Coordinates of C-alpha atoms in Angstrom, one line a residue:
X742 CA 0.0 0.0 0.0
X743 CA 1.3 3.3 -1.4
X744 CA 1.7 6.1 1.7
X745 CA -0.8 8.9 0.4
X746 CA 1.2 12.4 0.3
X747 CA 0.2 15.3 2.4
X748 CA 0.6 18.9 1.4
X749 CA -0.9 21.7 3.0
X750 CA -0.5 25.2 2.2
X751 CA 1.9 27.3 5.3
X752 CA 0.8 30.6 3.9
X753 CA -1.8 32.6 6.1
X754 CA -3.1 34.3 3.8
X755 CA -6.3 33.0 1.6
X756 CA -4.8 31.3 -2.0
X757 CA -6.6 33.3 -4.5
X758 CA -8.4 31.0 -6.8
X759 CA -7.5 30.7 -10.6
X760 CA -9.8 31.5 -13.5
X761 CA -10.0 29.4 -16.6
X762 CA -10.5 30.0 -19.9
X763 CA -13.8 29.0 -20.9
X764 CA -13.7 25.8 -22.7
X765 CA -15.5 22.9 -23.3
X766 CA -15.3 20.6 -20.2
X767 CA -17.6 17.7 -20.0
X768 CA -17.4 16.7 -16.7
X769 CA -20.3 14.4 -16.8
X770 CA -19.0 12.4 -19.3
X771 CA -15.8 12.4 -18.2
X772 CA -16.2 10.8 -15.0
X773 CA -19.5 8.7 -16.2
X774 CA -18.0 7.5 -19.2
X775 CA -14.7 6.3 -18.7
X776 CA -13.7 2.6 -17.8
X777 CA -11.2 2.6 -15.7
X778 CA -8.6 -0.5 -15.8
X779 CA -9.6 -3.3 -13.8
X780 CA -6.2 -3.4 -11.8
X781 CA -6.8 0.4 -10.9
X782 CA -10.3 -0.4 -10.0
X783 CA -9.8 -3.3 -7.7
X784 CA -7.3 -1.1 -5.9
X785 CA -9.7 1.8 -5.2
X786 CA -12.2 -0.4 -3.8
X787 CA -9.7 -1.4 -1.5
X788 CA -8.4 1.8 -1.0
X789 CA -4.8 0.7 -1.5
X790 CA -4.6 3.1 -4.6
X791 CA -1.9 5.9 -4.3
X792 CA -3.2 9.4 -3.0
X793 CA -1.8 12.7 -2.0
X794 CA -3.4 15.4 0.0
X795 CA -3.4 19.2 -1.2
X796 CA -5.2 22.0 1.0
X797 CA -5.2 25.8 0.8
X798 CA -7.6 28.2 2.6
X799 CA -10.1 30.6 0.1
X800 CA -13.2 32.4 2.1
X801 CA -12.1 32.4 5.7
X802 CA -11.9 28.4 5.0
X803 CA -10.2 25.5 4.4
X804 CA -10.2 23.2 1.8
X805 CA -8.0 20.0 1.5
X806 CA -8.4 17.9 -1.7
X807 CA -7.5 14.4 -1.2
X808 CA -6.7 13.3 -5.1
X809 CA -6.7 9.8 -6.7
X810 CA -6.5 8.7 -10.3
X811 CA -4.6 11.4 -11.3
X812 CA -5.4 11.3 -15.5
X813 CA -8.9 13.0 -14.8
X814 CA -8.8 16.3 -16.7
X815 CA -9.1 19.4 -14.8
X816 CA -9.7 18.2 -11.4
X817 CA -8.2 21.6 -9.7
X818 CA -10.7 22.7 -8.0
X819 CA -8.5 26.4 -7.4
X820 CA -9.0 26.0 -11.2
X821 CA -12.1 28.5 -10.9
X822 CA -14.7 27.6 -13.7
X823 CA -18.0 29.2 -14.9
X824 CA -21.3 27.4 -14.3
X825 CA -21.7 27.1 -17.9
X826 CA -18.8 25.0 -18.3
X827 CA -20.1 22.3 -16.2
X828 CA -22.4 21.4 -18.7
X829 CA -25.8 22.6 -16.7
X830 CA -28.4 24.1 -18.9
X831 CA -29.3 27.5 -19.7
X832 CA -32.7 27.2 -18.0
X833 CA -31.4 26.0 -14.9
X834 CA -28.6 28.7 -14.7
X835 CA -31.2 31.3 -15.1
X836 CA -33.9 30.1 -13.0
X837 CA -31.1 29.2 -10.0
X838 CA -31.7 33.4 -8.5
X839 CA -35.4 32.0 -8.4
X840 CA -34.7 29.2 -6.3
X841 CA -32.2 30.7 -3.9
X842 CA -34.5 33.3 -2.6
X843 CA -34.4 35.8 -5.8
X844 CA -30.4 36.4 -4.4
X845 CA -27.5 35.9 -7.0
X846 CA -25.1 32.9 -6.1
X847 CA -22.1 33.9 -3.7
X848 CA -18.7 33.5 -4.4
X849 CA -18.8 31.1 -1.8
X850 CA -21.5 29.0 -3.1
X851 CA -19.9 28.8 -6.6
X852 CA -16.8 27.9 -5.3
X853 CA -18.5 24.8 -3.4
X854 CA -19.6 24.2 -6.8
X855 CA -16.0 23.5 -7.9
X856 CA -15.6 20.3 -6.4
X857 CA -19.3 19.4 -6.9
X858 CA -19.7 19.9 -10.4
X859 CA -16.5 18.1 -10.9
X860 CA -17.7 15.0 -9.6
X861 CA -16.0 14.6 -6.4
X862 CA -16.9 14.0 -2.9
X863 CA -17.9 16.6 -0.9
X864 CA -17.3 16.7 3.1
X865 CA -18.8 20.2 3.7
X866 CA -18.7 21.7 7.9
X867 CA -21.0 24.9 7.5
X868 CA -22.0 26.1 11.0
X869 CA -24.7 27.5 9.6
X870 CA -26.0 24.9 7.2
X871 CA -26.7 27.6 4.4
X872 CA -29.7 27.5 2.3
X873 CA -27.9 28.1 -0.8
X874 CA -25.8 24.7 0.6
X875 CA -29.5 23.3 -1.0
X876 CA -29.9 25.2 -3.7
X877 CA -26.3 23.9 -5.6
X878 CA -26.8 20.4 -4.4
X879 CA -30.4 20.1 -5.5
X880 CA -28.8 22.2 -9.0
X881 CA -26.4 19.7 -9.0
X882 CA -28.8 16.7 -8.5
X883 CA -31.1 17.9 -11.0
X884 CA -28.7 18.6 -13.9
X885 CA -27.7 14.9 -13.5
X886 CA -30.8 13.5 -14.1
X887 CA -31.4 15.7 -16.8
X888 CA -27.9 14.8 -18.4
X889 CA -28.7 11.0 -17.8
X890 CA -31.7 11.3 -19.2
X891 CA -30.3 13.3 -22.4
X892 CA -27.7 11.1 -23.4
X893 CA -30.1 7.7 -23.0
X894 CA -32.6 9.2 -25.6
X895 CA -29.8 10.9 -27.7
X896 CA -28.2 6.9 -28.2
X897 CA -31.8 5.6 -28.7
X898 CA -32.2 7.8 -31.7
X899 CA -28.4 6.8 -32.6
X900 CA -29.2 3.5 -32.2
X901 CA -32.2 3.5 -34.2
X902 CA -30.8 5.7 -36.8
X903 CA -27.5 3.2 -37.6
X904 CA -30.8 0.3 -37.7
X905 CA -32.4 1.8 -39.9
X906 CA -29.3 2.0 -42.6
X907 CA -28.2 -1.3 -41.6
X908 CA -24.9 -0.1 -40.2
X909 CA -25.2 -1.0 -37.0
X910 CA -22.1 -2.2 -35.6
X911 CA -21.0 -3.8 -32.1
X912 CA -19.1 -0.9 -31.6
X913 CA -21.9 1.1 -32.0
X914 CA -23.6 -1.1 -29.9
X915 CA -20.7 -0.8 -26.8
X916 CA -20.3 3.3 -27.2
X917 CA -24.2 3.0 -26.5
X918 CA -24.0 1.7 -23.0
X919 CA -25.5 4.5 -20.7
X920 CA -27.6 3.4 -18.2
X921 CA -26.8 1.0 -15.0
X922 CA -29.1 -1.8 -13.6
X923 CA -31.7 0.0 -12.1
X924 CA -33.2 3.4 -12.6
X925 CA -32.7 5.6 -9.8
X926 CA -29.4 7.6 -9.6
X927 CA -29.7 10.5 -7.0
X928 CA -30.6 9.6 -3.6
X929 CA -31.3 12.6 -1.0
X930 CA -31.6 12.3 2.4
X931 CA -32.3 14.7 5.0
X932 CA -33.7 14.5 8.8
X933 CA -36.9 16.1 8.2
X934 CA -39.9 16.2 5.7
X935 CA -39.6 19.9 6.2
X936 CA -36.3 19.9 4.5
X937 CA -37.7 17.2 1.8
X938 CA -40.2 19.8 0.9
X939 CA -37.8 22.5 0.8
X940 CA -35.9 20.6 -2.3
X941 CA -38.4 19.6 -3.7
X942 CA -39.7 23.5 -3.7
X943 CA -36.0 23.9 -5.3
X944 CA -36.4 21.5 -7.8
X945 CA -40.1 23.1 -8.9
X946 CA -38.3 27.0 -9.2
X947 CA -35.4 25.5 -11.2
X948 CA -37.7 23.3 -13.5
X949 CA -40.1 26.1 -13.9
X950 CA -38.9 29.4 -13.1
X951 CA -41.7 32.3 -12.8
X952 CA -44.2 29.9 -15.4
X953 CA -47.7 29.7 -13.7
X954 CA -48.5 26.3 -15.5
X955 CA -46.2 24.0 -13.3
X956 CA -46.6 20.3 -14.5
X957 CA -45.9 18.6 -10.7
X958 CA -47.8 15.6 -9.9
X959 CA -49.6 15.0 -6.6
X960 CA -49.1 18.6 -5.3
X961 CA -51.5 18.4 -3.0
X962 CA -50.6 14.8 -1.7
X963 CA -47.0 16.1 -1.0
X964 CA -48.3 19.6 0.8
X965 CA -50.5 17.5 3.1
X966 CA -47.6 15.4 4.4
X967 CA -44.8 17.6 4.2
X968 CA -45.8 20.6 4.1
X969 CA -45.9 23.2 7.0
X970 CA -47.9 21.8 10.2
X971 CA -47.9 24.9 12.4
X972 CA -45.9 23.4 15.0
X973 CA -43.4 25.7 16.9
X974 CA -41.9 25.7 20.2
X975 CA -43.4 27.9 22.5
X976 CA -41.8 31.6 22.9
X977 CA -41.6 31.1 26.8
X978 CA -40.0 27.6 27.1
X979 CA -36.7 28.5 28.0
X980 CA -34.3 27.2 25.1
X981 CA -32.3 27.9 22.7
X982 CA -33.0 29.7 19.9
X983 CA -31.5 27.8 17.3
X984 CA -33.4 24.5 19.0
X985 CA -36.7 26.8 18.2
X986 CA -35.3 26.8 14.9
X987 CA -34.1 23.2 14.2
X988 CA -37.7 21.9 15.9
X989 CA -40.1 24.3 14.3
X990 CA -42.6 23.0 11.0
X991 CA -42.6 19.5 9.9
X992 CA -40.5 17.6 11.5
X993 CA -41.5 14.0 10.9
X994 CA -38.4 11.6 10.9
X995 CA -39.9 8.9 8.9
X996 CA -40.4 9.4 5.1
X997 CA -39.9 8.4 1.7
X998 CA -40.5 9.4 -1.8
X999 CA -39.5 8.7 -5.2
X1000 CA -39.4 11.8 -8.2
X1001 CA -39.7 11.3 -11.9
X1002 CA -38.2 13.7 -14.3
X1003 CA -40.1 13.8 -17.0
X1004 CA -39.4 17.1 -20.0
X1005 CA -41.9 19.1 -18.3
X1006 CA -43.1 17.1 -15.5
X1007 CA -42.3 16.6 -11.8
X1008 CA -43.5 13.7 -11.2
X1009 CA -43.9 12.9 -7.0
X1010 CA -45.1 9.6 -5.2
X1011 CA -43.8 7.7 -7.9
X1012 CA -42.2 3.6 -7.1
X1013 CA -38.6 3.7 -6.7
X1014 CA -38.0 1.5 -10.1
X1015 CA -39.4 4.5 -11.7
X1016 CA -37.8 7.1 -9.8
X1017 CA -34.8 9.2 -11.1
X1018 CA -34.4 10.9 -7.7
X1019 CA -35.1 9.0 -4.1
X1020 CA -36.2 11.5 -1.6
X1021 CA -36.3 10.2 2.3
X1022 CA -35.1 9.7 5.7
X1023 CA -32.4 7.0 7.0
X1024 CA -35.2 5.4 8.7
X1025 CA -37.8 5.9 6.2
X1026 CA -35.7 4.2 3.4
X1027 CA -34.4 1.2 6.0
X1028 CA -37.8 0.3 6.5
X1029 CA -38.6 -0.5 2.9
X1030 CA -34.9 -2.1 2.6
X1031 CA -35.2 -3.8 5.4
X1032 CA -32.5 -6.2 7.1
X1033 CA -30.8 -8.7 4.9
X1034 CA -32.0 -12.3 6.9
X1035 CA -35.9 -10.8 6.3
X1036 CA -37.6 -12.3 3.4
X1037 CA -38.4 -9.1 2.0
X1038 CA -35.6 -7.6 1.8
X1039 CA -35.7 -4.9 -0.8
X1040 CA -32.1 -3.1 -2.2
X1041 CA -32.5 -3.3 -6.2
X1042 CA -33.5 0.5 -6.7
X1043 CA -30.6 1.4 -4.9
X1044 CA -27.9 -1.1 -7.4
X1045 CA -27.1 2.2 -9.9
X1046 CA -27.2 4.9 -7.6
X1047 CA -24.7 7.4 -8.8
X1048 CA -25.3 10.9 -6.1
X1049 CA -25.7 10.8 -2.8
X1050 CA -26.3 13.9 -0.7
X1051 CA -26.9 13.6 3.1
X1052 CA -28.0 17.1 4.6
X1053 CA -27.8 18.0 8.1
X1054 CA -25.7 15.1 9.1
X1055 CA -25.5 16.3 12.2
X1056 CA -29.0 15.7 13.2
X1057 CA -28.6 12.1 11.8
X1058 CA -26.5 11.4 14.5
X1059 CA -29.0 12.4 17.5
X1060 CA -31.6 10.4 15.8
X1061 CA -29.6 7.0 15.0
X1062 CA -26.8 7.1 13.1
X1063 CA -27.0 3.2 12.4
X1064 CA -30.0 3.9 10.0
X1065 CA -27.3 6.0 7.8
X1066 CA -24.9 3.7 7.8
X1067 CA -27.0 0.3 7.1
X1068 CA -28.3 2.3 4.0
X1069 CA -24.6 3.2 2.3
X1070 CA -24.1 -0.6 3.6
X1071 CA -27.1 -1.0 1.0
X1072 CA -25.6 0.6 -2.0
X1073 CA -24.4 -1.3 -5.1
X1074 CA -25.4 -4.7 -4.2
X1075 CA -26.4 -7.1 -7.5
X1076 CA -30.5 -7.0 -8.0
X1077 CA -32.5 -9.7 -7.3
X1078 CA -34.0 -9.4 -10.7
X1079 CA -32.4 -7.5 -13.9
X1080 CA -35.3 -6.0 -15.6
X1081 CA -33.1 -3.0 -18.6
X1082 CA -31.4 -4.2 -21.4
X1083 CA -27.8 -5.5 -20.7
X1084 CA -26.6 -4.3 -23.8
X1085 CA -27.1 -0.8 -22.7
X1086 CA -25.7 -1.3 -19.3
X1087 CA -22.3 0.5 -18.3
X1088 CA -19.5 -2.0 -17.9
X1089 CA -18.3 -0.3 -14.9
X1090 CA -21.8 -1.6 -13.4
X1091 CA -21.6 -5.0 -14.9
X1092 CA -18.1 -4.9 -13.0
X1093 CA -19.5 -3.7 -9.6
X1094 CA -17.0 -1.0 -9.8
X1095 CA -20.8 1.3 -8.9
X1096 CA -18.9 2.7 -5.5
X1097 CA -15.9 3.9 -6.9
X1098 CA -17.7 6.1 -9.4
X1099 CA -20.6 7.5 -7.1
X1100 CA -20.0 10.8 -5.8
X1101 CA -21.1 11.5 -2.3
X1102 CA -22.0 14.9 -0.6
X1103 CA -22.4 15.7 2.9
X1104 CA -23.3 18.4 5.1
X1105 CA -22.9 19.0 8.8
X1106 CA -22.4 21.7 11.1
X1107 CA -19.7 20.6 12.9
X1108 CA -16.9 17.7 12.3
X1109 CA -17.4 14.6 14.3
X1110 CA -15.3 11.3 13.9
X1111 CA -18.2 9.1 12.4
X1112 CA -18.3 11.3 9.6
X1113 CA -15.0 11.2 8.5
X1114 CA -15.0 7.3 8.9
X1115 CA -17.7 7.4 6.6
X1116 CA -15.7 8.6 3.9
X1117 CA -12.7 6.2 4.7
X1118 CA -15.4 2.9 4.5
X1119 CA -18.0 3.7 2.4
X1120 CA -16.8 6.6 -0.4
X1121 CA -14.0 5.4 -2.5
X1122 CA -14.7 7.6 -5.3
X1123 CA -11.9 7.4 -8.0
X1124 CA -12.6 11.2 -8.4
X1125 CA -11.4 12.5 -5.3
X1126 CA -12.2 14.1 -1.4
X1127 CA -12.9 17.6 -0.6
X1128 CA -13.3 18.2 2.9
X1129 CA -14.2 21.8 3.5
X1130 CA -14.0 23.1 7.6
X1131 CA -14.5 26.6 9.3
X1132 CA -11.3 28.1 11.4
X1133 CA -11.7 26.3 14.7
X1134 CA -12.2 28.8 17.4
X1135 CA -11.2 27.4 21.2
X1136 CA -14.7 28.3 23.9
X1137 CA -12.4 28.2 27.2
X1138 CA -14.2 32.1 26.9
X1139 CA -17.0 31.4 26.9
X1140 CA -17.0 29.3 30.1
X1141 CA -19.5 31.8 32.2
X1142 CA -18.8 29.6 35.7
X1143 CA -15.4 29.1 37.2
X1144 CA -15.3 24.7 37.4
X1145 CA -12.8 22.7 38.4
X1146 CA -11.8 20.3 35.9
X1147 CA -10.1 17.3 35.6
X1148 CA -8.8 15.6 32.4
X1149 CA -8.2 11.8 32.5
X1150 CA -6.1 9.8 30.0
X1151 CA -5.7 6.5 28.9
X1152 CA -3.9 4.4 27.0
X1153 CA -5.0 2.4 24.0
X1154 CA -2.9 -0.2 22.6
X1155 CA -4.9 -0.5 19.5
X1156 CA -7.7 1.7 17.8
X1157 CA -10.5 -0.6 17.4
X1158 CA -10.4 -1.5 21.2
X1159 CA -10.8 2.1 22.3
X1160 CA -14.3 1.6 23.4
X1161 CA -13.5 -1.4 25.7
X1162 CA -10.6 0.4 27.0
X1163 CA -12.6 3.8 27.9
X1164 CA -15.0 1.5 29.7
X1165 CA -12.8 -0.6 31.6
X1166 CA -10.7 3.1 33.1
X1167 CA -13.9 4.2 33.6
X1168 CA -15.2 1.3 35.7
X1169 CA -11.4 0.9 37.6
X1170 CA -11.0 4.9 37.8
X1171 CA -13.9 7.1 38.0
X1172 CA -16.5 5.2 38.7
X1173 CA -15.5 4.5 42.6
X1174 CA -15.0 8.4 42.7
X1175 CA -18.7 9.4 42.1
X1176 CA -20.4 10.5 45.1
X1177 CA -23.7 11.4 45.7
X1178 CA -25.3 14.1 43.1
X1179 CA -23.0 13.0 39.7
X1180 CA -24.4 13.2 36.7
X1181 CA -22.8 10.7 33.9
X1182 CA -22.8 12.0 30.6
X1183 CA -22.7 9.5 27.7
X1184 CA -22.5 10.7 24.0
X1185 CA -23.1 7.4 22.6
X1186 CA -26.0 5.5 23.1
X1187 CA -24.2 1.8 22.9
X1188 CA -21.6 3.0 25.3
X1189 CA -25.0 4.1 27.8
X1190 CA -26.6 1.0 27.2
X1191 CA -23.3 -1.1 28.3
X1192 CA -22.4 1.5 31.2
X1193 CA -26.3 1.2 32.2
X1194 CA -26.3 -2.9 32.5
X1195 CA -22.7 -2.9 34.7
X1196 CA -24.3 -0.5 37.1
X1197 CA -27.4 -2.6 37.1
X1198 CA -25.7 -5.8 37.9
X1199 CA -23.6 -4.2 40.8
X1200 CA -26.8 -2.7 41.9
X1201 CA -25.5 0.7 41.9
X1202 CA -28.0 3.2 43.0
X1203 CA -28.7 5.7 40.0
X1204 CA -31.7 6.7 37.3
X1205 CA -31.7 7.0 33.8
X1206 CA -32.7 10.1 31.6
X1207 CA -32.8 9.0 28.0
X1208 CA -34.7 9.3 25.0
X1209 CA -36.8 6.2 25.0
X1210 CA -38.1 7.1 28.6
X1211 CA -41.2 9.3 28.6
X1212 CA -41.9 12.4 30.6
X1213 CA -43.7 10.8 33.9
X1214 CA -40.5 8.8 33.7
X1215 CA -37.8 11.4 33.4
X1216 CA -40.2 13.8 35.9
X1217 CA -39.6 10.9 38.5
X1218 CA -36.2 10.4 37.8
X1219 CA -35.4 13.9 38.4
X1220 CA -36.9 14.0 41.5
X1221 CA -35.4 11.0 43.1
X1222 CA -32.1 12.2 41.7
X1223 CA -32.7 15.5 43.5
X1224 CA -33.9 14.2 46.6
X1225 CA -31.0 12.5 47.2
X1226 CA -33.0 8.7 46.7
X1227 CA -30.4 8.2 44.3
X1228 CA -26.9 8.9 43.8
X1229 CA -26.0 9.4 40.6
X1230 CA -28.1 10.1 37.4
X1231 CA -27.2 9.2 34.2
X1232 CA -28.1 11.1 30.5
X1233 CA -27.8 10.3 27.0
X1234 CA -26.8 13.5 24.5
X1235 CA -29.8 12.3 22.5
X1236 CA -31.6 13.2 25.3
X1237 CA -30.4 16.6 25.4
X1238 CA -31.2 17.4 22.0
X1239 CA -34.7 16.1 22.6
X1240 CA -35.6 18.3 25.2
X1241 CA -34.0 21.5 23.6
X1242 CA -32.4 22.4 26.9
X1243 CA -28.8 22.7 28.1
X1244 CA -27.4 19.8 30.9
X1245 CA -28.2 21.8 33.9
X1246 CA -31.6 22.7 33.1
X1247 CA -32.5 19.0 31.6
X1248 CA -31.0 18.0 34.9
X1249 CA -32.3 20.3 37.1
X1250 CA -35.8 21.1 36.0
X1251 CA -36.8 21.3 39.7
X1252 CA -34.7 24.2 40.0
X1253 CA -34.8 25.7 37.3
X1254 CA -31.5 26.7 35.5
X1255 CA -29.4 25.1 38.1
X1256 CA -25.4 25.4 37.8
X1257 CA -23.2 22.1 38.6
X1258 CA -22.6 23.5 41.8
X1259 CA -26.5 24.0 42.9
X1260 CA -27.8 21.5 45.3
X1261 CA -28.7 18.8 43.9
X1262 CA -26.2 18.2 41.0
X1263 CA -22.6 18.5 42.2
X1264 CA -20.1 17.0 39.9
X1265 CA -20.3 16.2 35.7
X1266 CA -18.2 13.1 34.7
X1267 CA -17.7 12.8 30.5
X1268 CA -17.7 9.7 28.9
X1269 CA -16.8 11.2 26.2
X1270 CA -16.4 15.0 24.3
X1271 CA -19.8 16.0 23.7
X1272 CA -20.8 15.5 19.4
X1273 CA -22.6 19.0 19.6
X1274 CA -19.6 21.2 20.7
X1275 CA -22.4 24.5 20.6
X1276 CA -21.2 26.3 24.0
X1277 CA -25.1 27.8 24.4
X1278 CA -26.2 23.6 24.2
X1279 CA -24.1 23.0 27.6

């Protein structure tokens, strides 16, 4: 295995990007329609292909492109293109202002375009999860279907054409081969049906502009189940704003939709072997894919899949990130039943080389571990990595009471038994230290559920505040917690997020916005650093 290269700009300073001559680039068909050598291939899966690493800063960010098979043309992304020249169409450029608000694109957002029009992965930390974020992917998305679309009916009328004359040769036959074993080839996912309904608002304004004859199917279907319910948190509950924000409208977790393209048709509702775009929730989906020792178990509309876009990752992990991760698990695999014609079929897909050629994007506002791992297991696009992150900014300022803190170390002899080593210190090391009022704080929810059975068996004398218990539960626990019945209580970060409110006050709703050193609660132990790093969330 070749040691991947690591270059990363020393210079301060933001590297100005580079503008191109305008030329004819056809990205589309330049990653889509090129068959790569099955040596190079089988090494990519693997990840044993040889990589280097190049980052510079541009925007008050950073960007570090991670490159792979090198002979792609233009893959730059400093190399500063127009829209034009990545082959979207001149509707969609002019209807984009529509669809972002009636506000021209940002240098910003056109730069993100760089690496996504290009066909490379896309690892994108935005504290601020951007609409226009939506508006470029959902461009993106679009274009491809459109471009898919184009090319299958341009080589049908090829095809018939050469038939026709009787000229039809097998190498006529081969250049033809443009579509994979199943229809679909974006796949969206988002946490919410409110964010569903905002793309697919996106994908109306783009396909449509200002026209007041819209041809979308089952409008009022979709506005009934995912369209604004009325819901908001209430002014005087006493959380954060940006929890009002996250929690407010439709918020359903459980959803799934497939989208035709059609000339001039949206088409929505439509069965995923008909759908060019899949729409949904990592639950949603799972429950149609189901698990693979079920009889049912349905994965054929996901076999060609060639975009993936996950948006607001971060909420995916406070619901359950295994539902994410069981559907990229899901990708790829060889249908069931092969209902296209084989002779149209890209040999890349008859290869099952579908991973290495699907670009993934995803969005989060902040930069966890499980993201980047991912990447490193799942994404093995021969294109390339961008990972785009904010400056990190340290919050020992914004630390409003004085705590004493201690940090506790251990040593790990081998990565993949980290867990079993942070529970075994914590057992031997903290554990005998917690006194009556501790609070336990465990990000993860398997690391709660195997720190929760140990404290069961030794009959330690604690309650639980998690997700799965309901409020009469949690009210109780608080109170015995509180009165001193018990001695420690512990909390999931799931939990946290649920409830909208920071530790002390999910803690200590008895006393209302209670500091760690108010009776009651006295100390804080960590499992682990907190996903959510937001200092107003603690």
């Amino acid at each position: 295995m070749s040691k991947s290269k690591r270059k990363l700009s020393t210079s301060s300073a933001d590297d100005p990007p580079t503008k191109t001559p305008k030329e004819n680039i056809d990205f589309f068909d330049a990653h889509f329609n090129k068959n790569l050598d099955a040596f190079v291939a089988k090494q990519l899966l693997v990840g044993s292909y040889p990589s280097s690493n190049e980052g510079f800063k541009s925007g008050g960010k950073t960007f570090l492109q991670t490159l792979r098979y090198k002979d792609q043309h233009c893959m730059d992304i400093r190399k500063e293109l127009e829209l034009e020249q990545f082959g979207i169409s001149e509707r969609l450029i002019k209807n984009l202002p529509l669809a972002n608000e009636g506000e021209a694109l940002s240098e910003k957002d056109l730069q993100l375009f760089q690496a996504m029009g290009r066909y490379v992965d896309m690892y994108v930390v935005d504290e601020k999860q951007k609409d226009s974020n939506v508006v470029m992917y959902t461009t993106h998305a679009l274009n491809h279907v459109l471009r898919t679309r184009s090319q299958v009916i341009s080589n049908i009328k090829k095809l018939e054409n050469l038939k026709e004359k009787k000229t039809m040769t097998d190498e006529d036959i081969e250049n033809a081969r443009d579509q994979g074993l199943s229809r679909a080839k974006v796949l969206i996912m988002c946490p919410f049906k409110k964010y569903a309904h905002r793309v697919v608002e996106i994908l109306t304004k783009l396909m449509y502009g200002n026209d007041s004859k819209t041809f979308v199917e089952k409008t009022h279907r979709f506005e009934k189940e995912f369209g604004d319910n009325g819901f908001r948190i209430h002014e005087k509950r006493k959380v954060p704003q940006e929890f009002k924000e996250l929690m407010k409208g439709n918020v359903d977790d459980c959803f799934r939709m497939g989208i035709g393209v059609a000339k001039k048709a949206l088409k929505l509702f439509v069965p995923f072997e008909e759908a060019d775009i899949i729409l949904c929730s990592p639950i949603g989906l799972r429950m149609i894919i189901g698990e693979e020792s079920e009889k049912h178990h349905e994965h054929d509309f996901l076999t060609s899949i060639e975009v993936v876009i996950v948006d607001h990752a971060d909420v995916f992990l406070m619901q359950n990130w295994e539902h994410l991760v069981s559907v990229f698990e899901s990708l790829h695999k060889t249908p069931e039943a092969i209902n296209v014609d084989i002779s149209r079929v890209r040999q890349w897909s008859l290869d099952q080389y579908a991973k290495i050629y699907r670009q993934t994007l995803l969005f989060s506002s902040f930069d966890v571990a499980e993201f980047r791992a991912l990447f490193a297991q799942n994404c093995q696009n021969y294109a390339g990595l961008v990972t785009v992150t904010p400056p990190q900014h340290g919050h020992l300022d914004k630390i409003d009471i004085p705590l004493c803190q201690e940090i506790h170390r251990f040593k790990v002899s081998e990565k993949q038994s980290q867990s079993d080593a942070r529970f075994s210190y914590f057992i031997s090391h903290i554990l005998p230290k917690c006194e009556m009022g501790t609070m336990i704080f465990v990000p993860s929810y398997f690391d709660y559920v195997r720190l929760r059975n140990y404290l069961k068996r030794e009959s330690e004398s604690f309650v639980q505040l998690h997700e799965y218990a309901t409020d009469k539960k949690i009210a109780r626990a608080r109170g015995m917690f509180f009165g001193e019945e018990k001695k420690i209580v512990m909390m999931t970060e799931r939990q946290r997020l649920k409830s909208g409110k920071s530790i002390a006050d999910v803690t200590g709703d008895i006393c209302l916005n209670c500091c760690l050193n108010s009776s009651g609660l006295k100390r804080a132990s960590f499992r682990d650093i907190p996903t959510d790093p937001s200092p107003s969330l603690w």
